[in-house]
Amino acid sequence: MMKDSEKNLPEEWMKLVREAMNLNVSKEQFKQFLEEKAENNNKVKNIR
């Protein structure tokens, strides 16, 4: 069963999460990766 928080995530983020889990990255590496993705998304939103 999906958690409420998972329902709110876009499919592309779920793919990233699954990919990261498969790659066996550390929590710290994944956190850094998510922060970079969030920054990139914010930059794109600011351009529009």
PDB file of C-alpha atoms in Angstrom:
ATOM      1  CA  MET A   1       0.000   0.000   0.000  1.00  0.00           C
ATOM      2  CA  MET A   2       1.262   3.488  -0.858  1.00  0.00           C
ATOM      3  CA  LYS A   3       1.731   6.102   1.801  1.00  0.00           C
ATOM      4  CA  ASP A   4       0.047   9.483   1.338  1.00  0.00           C
ATOM      5  CA  SER A   5       3.434  11.120   0.821  1.00  0.00           C
ATOM      6  CA  GLU A   6       4.197   8.724  -2.041  1.00  0.00           C
ATOM      7  CA  LYS A   7       0.967   9.608  -3.823  1.00  0.00           C
ATOM      8  CA  ASN A   8       2.054  13.249  -3.919  1.00  0.00           C
ATOM      9  CA  LEU A   9       5.369  12.521  -5.614  1.00  0.00           C
ATOM     10  CA  PRO A  10       5.534  12.798  -9.391  1.00  0.00           C
ATOM     11  CA  GLU A  11       6.298   9.528 -11.170  1.00  0.00           C
ATOM     12  CA  GLU A  12       9.726  10.837 -12.244  1.00  0.00           C
ATOM     13  CA  TRP A  13      10.691  11.255  -8.567  1.00  0.00           C
ATOM     14  CA  MET A  14       9.514   7.746  -7.762  1.00  0.00           C
ATOM     15  CA  LYS A  15      11.728   6.458 -10.581  1.00  0.00           C
ATOM     16  CA  LEU A  16      14.671   8.388  -9.135  1.00  0.00           C
ATOM     17  CA  VAL A  17      14.005   6.959  -5.682  1.00  0.00           C
ATOM     18  CA  ARG A  18      13.824   3.403  -7.010  1.00  0.00           C
ATOM     19  CA  GLU A  19      16.970   3.944  -9.065  1.00  0.00           C
ATOM     20  CA  ALA A  20      18.846   5.312  -6.060  1.00  0.00           C
ATOM     21  CA  MET A  21      17.724   2.359  -3.945  1.00  0.00           C
ATOM     22  CA  ASN A  22      18.995  -0.021  -6.609  1.00  0.00           C
ATOM     23  CA  LEU A  23      22.325   1.782  -6.770  1.00  0.00           C
ATOM     24  CA  ASN A  24      22.745   1.363  -3.017  1.00  0.00           C
ATOM     25  CA  VAL A  25      23.813   4.972  -2.448  1.00  0.00           C
ATOM     26  CA  SER A  26      24.272   6.246   1.069  1.00  0.00           C
ATOM     27  CA  LYS A  27      21.597   8.375   2.711  1.00  0.00           C
ATOM     28  CA  GLU A  28      23.930  11.358   2.557  1.00  0.00           C
ATOM     29  CA  GLN A  29      24.588  10.905  -1.173  1.00  0.00           C
ATOM     30  CA  PHE A  30      20.866  10.581  -1.862  1.00  0.00           C
ATOM     31  CA  LYS A  31      20.062  13.645   0.236  1.00  0.00           C
ATOM     32  CA  GLN A  32      22.619  15.660  -1.712  1.00  0.00           C
ATOM     33  CA  PHE A  33      21.209  14.335  -4.994  1.00  0.00           C
ATOM     34  CA  LEU A  34      17.655  15.350  -4.008  1.00  0.00           C
ATOM     35  CA  GLU A  35      18.816  18.815  -2.973  1.00  0.00           C
ATOM     36  CA  GLU A  36      20.470  19.283  -6.372  1.00  0.00           C
ATOM     37  CA  LYS A  37      17.313  18.119  -8.154  1.00  0.00           C
ATOM     38  CA  ALA A  38      15.179  20.481  -6.067  1.00  0.00           C
ATOM     39  CA  GLU A  39      17.529  23.380  -6.857  1.00  0.00           C
ATOM     40  CA  ASN A  40      17.364  22.590 -10.564  1.00  0.00           C
ATOM     41  CA  ASN A  41      13.573  22.453 -10.424  1.00  0.00           C
ATOM     42  CA  ASN A  42      13.458  25.821  -8.668  1.00  0.00           C
ATOM     43  CA  LYS A  43      15.721  27.370 -11.299  1.00  0.00           C
ATOM     44  CA  VAL A  44      13.443  26.096 -14.058  1.00  0.00           C
ATOM     45  CA  LYS A  45      10.363  27.491 -12.292  1.00  0.00           C
ATOM     46  CA  ASN A  46      12.034  30.879 -11.847  1.00  0.00           C
ATOM     47  CA  ILE A  47      12.860  31.091 -15.550  1.00  0.00           C
ATOM     48  CA  ARG A  48       9.246  30.591 -16.621  1.00  0.00           C
TER      49      ARG A  48
END
